[in-house]
Amino acid sequence: MNTSSGQLYLREDAYFEPLFNQWYAWPYLLPPVTAARHMIHTHKRIMTSFVNNHQLHRIAVREPGMAGGEFLDGTEDQVADVQALLEQIDRNHKDLVELSDAVGALDELLRSHTSGESLECLYAHIPGPLKGYVELYFDMNHHPSYRLIEPLLYRSRYYKPALQSASFGLLDKAGQRPFVLSTPRLPDANHLQLAVDFNDPLLDRIFRARAQPLEEGELDLLFRERPTKGRLSYADLFTSSAPSRTHRMVQQGVRLEYLGHAGFLVETSDVSILVDPVIAVRGQAHADELISYSELPPRIDFICVTHSHQDHANIETLLQLRYKTKRVLVPKNNGGTLVDPSLRLLLKQLGFDVMELDDLDEVSIPGGRLVCVPFLGEHGDLHIRSKTAWFVEIGGQRVFFGADSCNVDPAMYRHVRSIIGGVDILAMGMECVGAPYTWLYGALTTQQVAKNIKGSRRLNGSNSRQALQMVETFKPRQVLIYALGQEPWYKYFVGLDYTNDSQQLLESGKVLKACELRGIPAETLYGKKTIELA
């Protein structure tokens, strides 16, 4: 290990969390309207429950199987801090409260318009916070709805970079990170919180220091006069020791690396492509089981995002890669519906060069192409278009990354195969017993959702029958099952607890056995794996 007393690297176990009003920032907390809905109908509701009965929350978060539940992981000493955060919402963010209320009022206005006659008369009655930010329309069956004019909203008073901040901790000191959808990040002895928005150059320089060290004097200058909270010192985040593991250049051929959860790196000597990167930091526990930031290429040519869920469009990871990323490829948005905010607009706010692709659009890369493949299912039957699978053809190798897409209509993939042909590697997610869709989208609903609807409409990937139909269609030389959320170091944003008889593992086991009978190598990925392709 190289050391230099005058040069400082960001520690390998240093982790970063982007925050929105003290809550972990995921893609629905940046667009103004969805952020307002989640602030009021998720964050405020959970925090109020914690203040009223923190003992119940303390018990629940320690129960097996409750990792992804709506129980705040806080201590009795933090009740006052949570109460203060609640009061700040009502005192300082009344405009966002009103924006959230306006969504409910607009929904009610449109539900009452049942005649099918022109909507023009309703524009005068659009709630004030949404006036000028929506277009009203009918579907072909005369059901009224609206679209948000997102570019205007990002330039409005409702988009608040001042609510963004950064939190840093040390994994070996802090231990398990609380589940991100249930627990705000409060200043404490184990964290340093910086009052910076996500576009502050300070963040890029900090993250660059994982590979390119800072001089000691530069570090002090970076943090001088920066407002901070928490009792972790910024100096504690850095070390004179260079990273223990570094990137290995590809000399020839194609290297495929599994990075954990839904992440892959496809690399040749000419190009590097990340798919759904969710990069873990390296602490003492699991140090040899994962690939971390210092092992990634010094330049990322493309980041391909399959969909906007927090374990695929992972803002925590994307911000740490921004300084060396040339372009991000995202699926096309459906045009301003509440449940489907634009990934392109979101990532543009964060300073990325973003390209939006429609179904079957192609991007040329050195030695091959990237193809945007239709993605069905996994979103509770909501009208969400911002989702795609990725087909990568490079150096004569053909790899399909299906992520959480669910093969609900095998005919579609037969059509796709007639266009792109067979594949060498078929990688598919099999989280086939997903949460009810309201787990992620409930804050956006303005009427109570019936229990039978919640139970029926889930965030499901493919089961064994659906997965094997994909195998029959694409006839791969190798099958990889991934994105199951088994790695414990991702539990803080996946929120899954598996047992040996969990349906997801039983179903994926059936696929492994069926592939074995067919003579197709198959495995469930965990942690990391390197495949050298010819």
XYZ file of C-alpha atoms in Angstrom:
534
model
C 0.000 0.000 0.000
C 1.396 3.393 -1.003
C 1.317 6.241 1.481
C 2.186 9.906 1.321
C 1.957 12.139 4.376
C 1.114 15.188 2.258
C -1.631 13.571 0.211
C -5.027 12.499 1.437
C -7.493 10.012 -0.095
C -11.166 9.654 0.721
C -11.316 6.566 2.901
C -12.624 3.373 1.351
C -15.206 2.972 4.126
C -16.410 6.592 3.800
C -20.003 6.647 2.574
C -22.092 9.481 1.223
C -25.828 10.045 1.377
C -27.551 12.779 -0.640
C -30.320 14.338 1.442
C -33.536 16.200 0.681
C -34.897 17.921 3.781
C -32.834 15.423 5.828
C -34.268 12.385 3.983
C -32.238 10.148 1.674
C -32.671 11.504 -1.846
C -34.041 9.089 -4.435
C -35.464 10.002 -7.854
C -38.953 10.965 -6.640
C -37.579 13.465 -4.108
C -36.112 15.811 -6.723
C -39.018 16.644 -9.088
C -40.964 19.343 -7.213
C -44.466 17.808 -7.252
C -43.517 14.241 -6.322
C -41.117 15.638 -3.712
C -43.937 17.652 -2.144
C -46.254 14.637 -2.084
C -43.641 12.429 -0.409
C -42.683 15.139 2.071
C -46.274 15.493 3.236
C -47.731 12.018 2.759
C -44.718 9.834 3.572
C -42.135 11.710 5.610
C -44.537 13.734 7.717
C -46.772 10.738 8.372
C -43.895 8.484 9.491
C -42.296 11.173 11.654
C -45.620 12.010 13.328
C -46.130 8.339 14.146
C -42.604 8.133 15.605
C -43.105 11.200 17.791
C -46.416 9.792 19.064
C -45.056 6.295 19.787
C -41.313 5.938 19.327
C -41.245 2.748 21.418
C -43.334 0.921 18.798
C -40.960 2.008 16.049
C -37.926 0.891 18.064
C -39.427 -2.577 18.524
C -40.581 -2.920 14.911
C -37.253 -2.092 13.236
C -35.625 -4.963 15.137
C -38.171 -7.555 14.099
C -37.081 -9.973 11.324
C -38.848 -9.241 8.060
C -39.593 -5.601 8.915
C -36.558 -4.095 7.143
C -38.603 -2.349 4.440
C -41.461 -1.240 6.657
C -42.520 2.280 7.533
C -40.874 2.334 10.943
C -38.428 5.090 11.769
C -35.099 3.771 13.048
C -34.400 6.390 15.705
C -33.665 6.604 19.411
C -35.617 8.197 22.236
C -33.020 10.985 22.253
C -33.970 11.851 18.659
C -37.687 12.374 19.262
C -37.160 16.114 19.787
C -35.113 16.376 16.576
C -37.822 14.594 14.599
C -40.453 16.881 16.109
C -38.357 19.905 15.094
C -38.122 18.595 11.526
C -41.897 18.212 11.450
C -42.370 21.776 12.637
C -39.954 23.073 9.985
C -42.137 21.583 7.244
C -45.174 23.518 8.437
C -43.216 26.676 9.218
C -40.727 26.936 6.332
C -42.276 24.938 3.504
C -45.910 25.958 3.397
C -45.605 26.371 -0.365
C -44.742 22.673 -0.767
C -47.611 21.721 1.538
C -49.928 23.777 -0.665
C -48.445 22.223 -3.815
C -49.134 18.750 -2.443
C -52.696 19.735 -1.516
C -53.203 21.159 -5.001
C -52.615 17.700 -6.521
C -55.505 16.303 -4.493
C -57.747 19.234 -5.371
C -56.962 18.905 -9.091
C -57.683 15.180 -9.013
C -61.035 15.871 -7.385
C -61.842 18.560 -9.966
C -61.166 16.130 -12.815
C -63.038 13.242 -11.190
C -66.129 15.453 -11.028
C -65.977 16.211 -14.753
C -67.864 13.220 -16.117
C -69.648 14.671 -19.146
C -66.794 14.173 -21.584
C -67.311 17.746 -22.796
C -64.472 20.230 -23.280
C -62.043 20.768 -20.405
C -61.323 24.392 -21.278
C -63.724 25.686 -18.644
C -61.724 23.889 -15.923
C -58.518 25.873 -16.422
C -59.957 28.722 -14.370
C -60.472 26.301 -11.484
C -57.014 24.711 -11.412
C -55.668 25.121 -7.845
C -53.382 28.130 -7.536
C -50.037 26.335 -6.950
C -50.512 24.334 -10.172
C -51.820 27.145 -12.396
C -49.684 27.400 -15.502
C -47.860 24.179 -14.710
C -50.368 21.643 -16.083
C -52.167 20.762 -19.279
C -55.574 19.092 -19.063
C -56.523 16.353 -21.506
C -58.867 13.430 -22.185
C -57.886 9.888 -23.038
C -59.773 8.325 -25.948
C -62.470 7.082 -23.559
C -63.234 10.613 -22.323
C -61.492 10.170 -18.960
C -59.922 13.490 -17.930
C -56.350 13.754 -16.681
C -53.415 16.155 -16.758
C -49.730 16.369 -17.462
C -47.190 18.369 -15.509
C -45.020 20.773 -17.493
C -41.877 19.620 -15.719
C -39.315 22.047 -17.208
C -41.358 24.971 -15.853
C -41.604 23.348 -12.419
C -37.832 22.879 -12.227
C -37.512 26.626 -12.826
C -40.171 27.535 -10.304
C -39.976 28.398 -6.621
C -41.004 24.817 -5.870
C -37.636 23.397 -6.913
C -35.469 24.022 -3.858
C -31.762 23.170 -4.026
C -31.540 24.742 -0.561
C -33.276 21.614 0.773
C -30.432 19.471 -0.563
C -27.490 18.548 1.630
C -24.798 15.904 1.960
C -24.136 13.447 4.755
C -20.894 11.522 5.249
C -20.144 8.665 7.581
C -17.635 5.865 8.113
C -19.070 2.405 7.631
C -16.695 0.786 10.108
C -17.752 3.310 12.745
C -21.472 3.764 12.076
C -22.337 0.158 11.165
C -25.694 -0.673 9.568
C -27.325 2.253 7.772
C -31.061 2.719 8.519
C -33.599 1.994 5.781
C -33.776 5.035 3.523
C -37.543 5.214 2.924
C -38.465 5.259 6.606
C -35.768 7.178 8.464
C -34.524 10.767 8.155
C -30.797 11.364 8.543
C -30.281 13.418 11.682
C -26.956 14.937 12.781
C -25.162 12.724 15.301
C -21.733 11.643 16.526
C -21.155 9.313 13.565
C -21.901 11.707 10.708
C -20.830 14.953 9.088
C -23.579 16.866 7.306
C -22.761 19.632 4.847
C -25.181 22.368 3.789
C -24.383 22.038 0.073
C -26.627 21.387 -2.896
C -25.911 18.453 -5.183
C -24.207 20.625 -7.817
C -21.613 22.081 -5.459
C -18.094 21.507 -6.907
C -16.985 20.481 -3.423
C -18.734 17.136 -3.844
C -16.964 16.274 -7.103
C -13.593 17.100 -5.572
C -14.307 14.946 -2.529
C -15.339 11.981 -4.681
C -12.387 12.432 -7.039
C -10.168 11.994 -3.975
C -10.997 8.279 -3.937
C -8.383 7.992 -6.703
C -6.774 11.445 -7.009
C -5.608 12.611 -3.573
C -5.973 16.036 -2.070
C -3.119 17.998 -0.575
C -3.595 18.585 3.141
C -3.837 22.336 2.635
C -6.419 21.887 -0.133
C -8.612 19.850 2.195
C -8.692 22.611 4.771
C -9.496 25.182 2.106
C -12.366 23.074 0.768
C -14.095 22.875 4.124
C -13.210 26.329 5.448
C -16.340 28.313 6.367
C -18.612 25.458 5.234
C -21.662 25.106 7.509
C -21.653 21.607 9.011
C -23.670 19.543 11.477
C -22.796 16.373 13.338
C -19.706 15.529 15.342
C -17.684 13.617 12.753
C -14.726 15.705 11.601
C -14.070 16.120 7.883
C -10.460 15.130 8.553
C -11.688 11.721 9.729
C -13.023 10.989 6.231
C -9.535 11.030 4.714
C -6.394 8.941 4.980
C -2.834 9.055 3.684
C -3.210 5.432 2.554
C -3.967 4.922 -1.130
C -6.847 2.566 -2.046
C -6.083 -1.090 -1.407
C -7.567 -2.130 -4.763
C -7.403 -0.290 -8.072
C -8.743 -0.642 -11.602
C -7.317 -3.262 -13.968
C -7.143 -2.094 -17.554
C -8.642 -4.344 -20.232
C -5.945 -5.240 -22.733
C -8.070 -7.240 -25.160
C -11.509 -8.777 -25.492
C -14.551 -7.861 -23.426
C -14.748 -7.957 -19.653
C -18.109 -8.232 -17.902
C -18.114 -7.494 -14.171
C -21.028 -7.870 -11.809
C -20.880 -5.003 -9.299
C -23.608 -6.084 -6.918
C -27.408 -5.882 -6.878
C -28.373 -4.542 -10.349
C -24.988 -3.198 -11.415
C -22.761 -4.371 -14.273
C -19.625 -2.989 -15.904
C -18.990 -3.826 -19.557
C -15.471 -2.855 -20.565
C -13.051 -3.102 -23.460
C -9.814 -1.237 -24.126
C -11.905 1.391 -25.946
C -15.094 1.860 -23.929
C -16.554 1.451 -20.443
C -20.293 1.043 -19.819
C -22.063 0.890 -16.465
C -25.579 -0.517 -16.197
C -27.599 0.462 -13.097
C -24.548 1.123 -10.920
C -25.154 0.750 -7.191
C -21.599 0.854 -5.898
C -20.926 -0.208 -2.327
C -18.245 1.284 -0.090
C -15.662 -1.103 1.307
C -15.665 -1.542 5.061
C -13.914 -4.236 7.050
C -16.951 -6.504 6.833
C -17.438 -8.029 3.354
C -14.248 -6.325 2.096
C -13.404 -9.172 -0.275
C -16.967 -9.710 -1.496
C -17.556 -6.487 -3.388
C -16.198 -4.146 -6.047
C -15.959 -0.560 -4.856
C -15.239 2.844 -6.359
C -11.445 2.605 -6.575
C -11.761 -0.421 -8.882
C -13.847 1.358 -11.513
C -12.321 2.766 -14.718
C -10.941 6.320 -14.612
C -13.479 7.263 -17.312
C -17.071 6.079 -17.666
C -18.260 6.516 -21.252
C -21.890 5.529 -20.647
C -24.117 4.895 -17.668
C -27.284 3.054 -18.716
C -30.253 3.325 -16.336
C -33.124 0.847 -16.625
C -35.751 2.632 -14.503
C -36.256 5.220 -11.799
C -36.454 3.069 -8.663
C -33.819 3.934 -6.061
C -31.910 0.666 -6.492
C -31.385 1.317 -10.216
C -31.268 5.098 -10.624
C -29.176 5.423 -7.484
C -28.433 9.111 -6.888
C -25.948 8.277 -4.144
C -23.809 6.389 -6.669
C -24.443 8.630 -9.678
C -23.233 11.765 -7.899
C -20.024 9.995 -6.894
C -19.380 9.055 -10.534
C -20.417 12.383 -12.092
C -16.917 13.850 -12.363
C -15.752 11.051 -14.679
C -18.958 10.207 -16.579
C -19.339 11.314 -20.193
C -23.021 10.496 -20.802
C -26.025 8.912 -19.090
C -28.582 7.008 -21.173
C -32.130 6.876 -19.817
C -35.501 5.574 -21.086
C -37.954 7.983 -22.646
C -40.450 9.631 -20.341
C -44.201 9.493 -21.031
C -44.627 13.250 -20.846
C -45.385 14.683 -17.432
C -47.638 12.219 -15.612
C -47.355 12.452 -11.849
C -46.151 8.867 -11.392
C -43.489 9.076 -14.097
C -41.209 12.098 -13.712
C -38.542 12.523 -16.357
C -35.174 10.923 -15.598
C -33.605 13.107 -18.273
C -34.771 16.340 -16.654
C -33.855 15.100 -13.187
C -30.291 14.165 -14.136
C -29.846 17.373 -16.129
C -30.506 19.277 -12.904
C -27.571 17.361 -11.441
C -25.180 18.362 -14.200
C -25.120 15.181 -16.277
C -25.028 14.957 -20.058
C -28.194 12.899 -20.558
C -29.619 11.209 -23.637
C -33.183 9.882 -23.651
C -33.963 6.801 -25.752
C -37.218 5.264 -26.960
C -37.916 1.561 -27.472
C -35.438 -0.035 -29.910
C -33.367 3.132 -30.253
C -29.675 2.376 -30.724
C -26.453 4.123 -29.711
C -23.223 3.294 -31.489
C -20.241 2.472 -29.284
C -16.685 1.463 -30.177
C -16.959 -2.109 -31.386
C -20.713 -2.392 -31.173
C -24.020 -0.867 -30.102
C -26.424 -0.306 -27.210
C -30.098 -1.055 -27.829
C -33.051 0.102 -25.734
C -35.349 -2.934 -25.253
C -39.025 -2.691 -24.151
C -39.571 -3.345 -20.435
C -42.905 -4.719 -19.173
C -44.275 -5.077 -15.667
C -42.725 -4.374 -12.228
C -44.542 -1.045 -11.776
C -47.946 -2.121 -10.457
C -49.681 -1.512 -13.816
C -49.074 2.234 -13.536
C -48.581 4.231 -16.728
C -44.803 4.448 -16.412
C -42.812 4.617 -19.597
C -39.445 5.477 -18.041
C -38.195 1.895 -18.058
C -36.046 -0.124 -20.435
C -33.931 -3.232 -20.599
C -30.533 -2.937 -22.282
C -28.967 -5.057 -25.011
C -25.231 -4.590 -25.433
C -23.482 -5.942 -28.512
C -19.740 -5.399 -28.288
C -16.676 -7.202 -29.598
C -18.873 -9.925 -31.028
C -20.487 -10.557 -27.627
C -24.221 -10.127 -27.040
C -25.502 -9.458 -23.526
C -29.086 -8.726 -22.410
C -29.645 -6.876 -19.109
C -33.297 -7.347 -18.172
C -33.222 -5.875 -14.652
C -36.677 -6.128 -13.016
C -38.671 -6.464 -16.224
C -41.429 -9.061 -15.938
C -42.189 -11.320 -18.886
C -45.959 -10.874 -18.671
C -46.334 -11.145 -22.452
C -43.850 -13.619 -24.010
C -44.914 -12.531 -27.486
C -43.120 -9.219 -26.977
C -39.738 -10.843 -26.428
C -40.297 -13.055 -29.444
C -40.726 -9.871 -31.469
C -37.585 -8.434 -29.868
C -35.575 -11.550 -30.699
C -36.617 -11.356 -34.324
C -34.933 -7.944 -34.389
C -31.820 -8.320 -32.204
C -31.318 -12.082 -32.477
C -30.185 -14.473 -29.763
C -27.879 -13.536 -26.879
C -24.745 -14.967 -25.348
C -25.613 -13.917 -21.796
C -29.122 -13.398 -20.466
C -29.120 -11.462 -17.169
C -32.526 -11.106 -15.552
C -33.950 -10.074 -12.217
C -36.274 -12.463 -10.380
C -37.567 -10.443 -7.422
C -40.908 -12.053 -8.219
C -42.727 -11.210 -4.962
C -42.479 -7.459 -4.868
C -44.096 -5.001 -2.514
C -47.550 -3.567 -3.265
C -47.156 -0.666 -5.670
C -48.238 1.746 -2.944
C -44.916 1.055 -1.163
C -43.277 3.509 -3.569
C -46.253 5.293 -5.142
C -48.765 5.550 -2.309
C -47.822 9.163 -1.560
C -48.892 10.102 -5.082
C -52.419 8.709 -4.751
C -55.166 11.082 -3.663
C -57.771 8.480 -2.693
C -57.480 5.474 -0.420
C -56.425 2.338 -2.297
C -58.422 -0.798 -1.532
C -56.600 -3.728 0.068
C -57.416 -6.092 -2.813
C -55.920 -3.628 -5.297
C -52.729 -3.317 -3.272
C -52.456 -7.082 -3.040
C -52.925 -7.584 -6.756
C -50.732 -4.803 -8.144
C -47.172 -5.433 -7.030
C -43.638 -4.462 -7.993
C -42.881 -7.924 -9.365
C -40.127 -9.222 -11.586
C -40.339 -12.533 -13.462
C -41.163 -15.836 -11.789
C -39.620 -19.117 -12.925
C -42.182 -19.770 -15.663
C -41.764 -16.290 -17.113
C -37.985 -16.415 -16.823
C -37.741 -19.779 -18.555
C -39.867 -18.476 -21.394
C -37.191 -15.817 -21.883
C -34.543 -18.529 -21.893
C -36.478 -20.425 -24.566
C -36.861 -17.263 -26.626
C -33.293 -15.923 -26.522
C -31.471 -19.288 -26.264
C -28.515 -17.860 -24.332
C -25.191 -19.598 -23.790
C -25.279 -18.481 -20.137
C -27.960 -17.283 -17.690
C -27.329 -14.873 -14.813
C -29.956 -14.122 -12.160
C -29.382 -10.853 -10.321
C -30.950 -7.849 -8.547
C -32.502 -10.004 -5.824
C -31.307 -7.698 -3.037
C -29.492 -10.451 -1.146
C -26.266 -8.580 -0.432
C -26.490 -7.307 3.167
C -24.573 -4.127 2.382
C -27.523 -2.948 0.234
C -30.194 -3.598 2.820
C -30.417 0.104 3.697
C -32.154 0.893 0.386
C -33.532 -2.511 -0.698
C -35.172 -3.404 2.616
C -35.407 -7.170 2.071
C -34.962 -10.046 4.497
C -34.761 -13.481 2.895
C -35.121 -16.946 4.395
C -34.355 -20.269 2.715
C -38.019 -20.687 1.799
C -38.500 -17.197 0.367
C -40.449 -17.451 -2.872
C -37.885 -15.393 -4.773
C -35.132 -17.900 -3.964
C -37.332 -20.914 -4.650
C -38.349 -19.547 -8.038
C -34.795 -18.659 -9.054
C -33.721 -22.128 -7.928
C -36.203 -23.655 -10.356
C -34.619 -21.680 -13.184
C -31.134 -22.843 -12.214
C -32.258 -26.469 -12.211
C -34.109 -26.153 -15.507
C -31.070 -24.539 -17.140
C -28.865 -27.335 -15.832
C -31.136 -29.894 -17.484
C -30.844 -27.923 -20.730
C -27.055 -27.808 -20.499
C -27.017 -24.011 -20.025
C -24.624 -22.657 -17.355
C -26.639 -20.590 -14.903
C -26.078 -18.988 -11.518
C -27.491 -16.486 -9.061
C -25.072 -13.586 -8.709
C -23.998 -12.259 -5.333
C -21.458 -9.590 -4.460
C -19.098 -9.600 -7.428
C -18.132 -11.681 -10.416
C -15.797 -11.202 -13.375
C -16.466 -12.867 -16.728
C -13.800 -12.572 -19.414
C -15.591 -12.788 -22.749
C -13.744 -13.859 -25.887
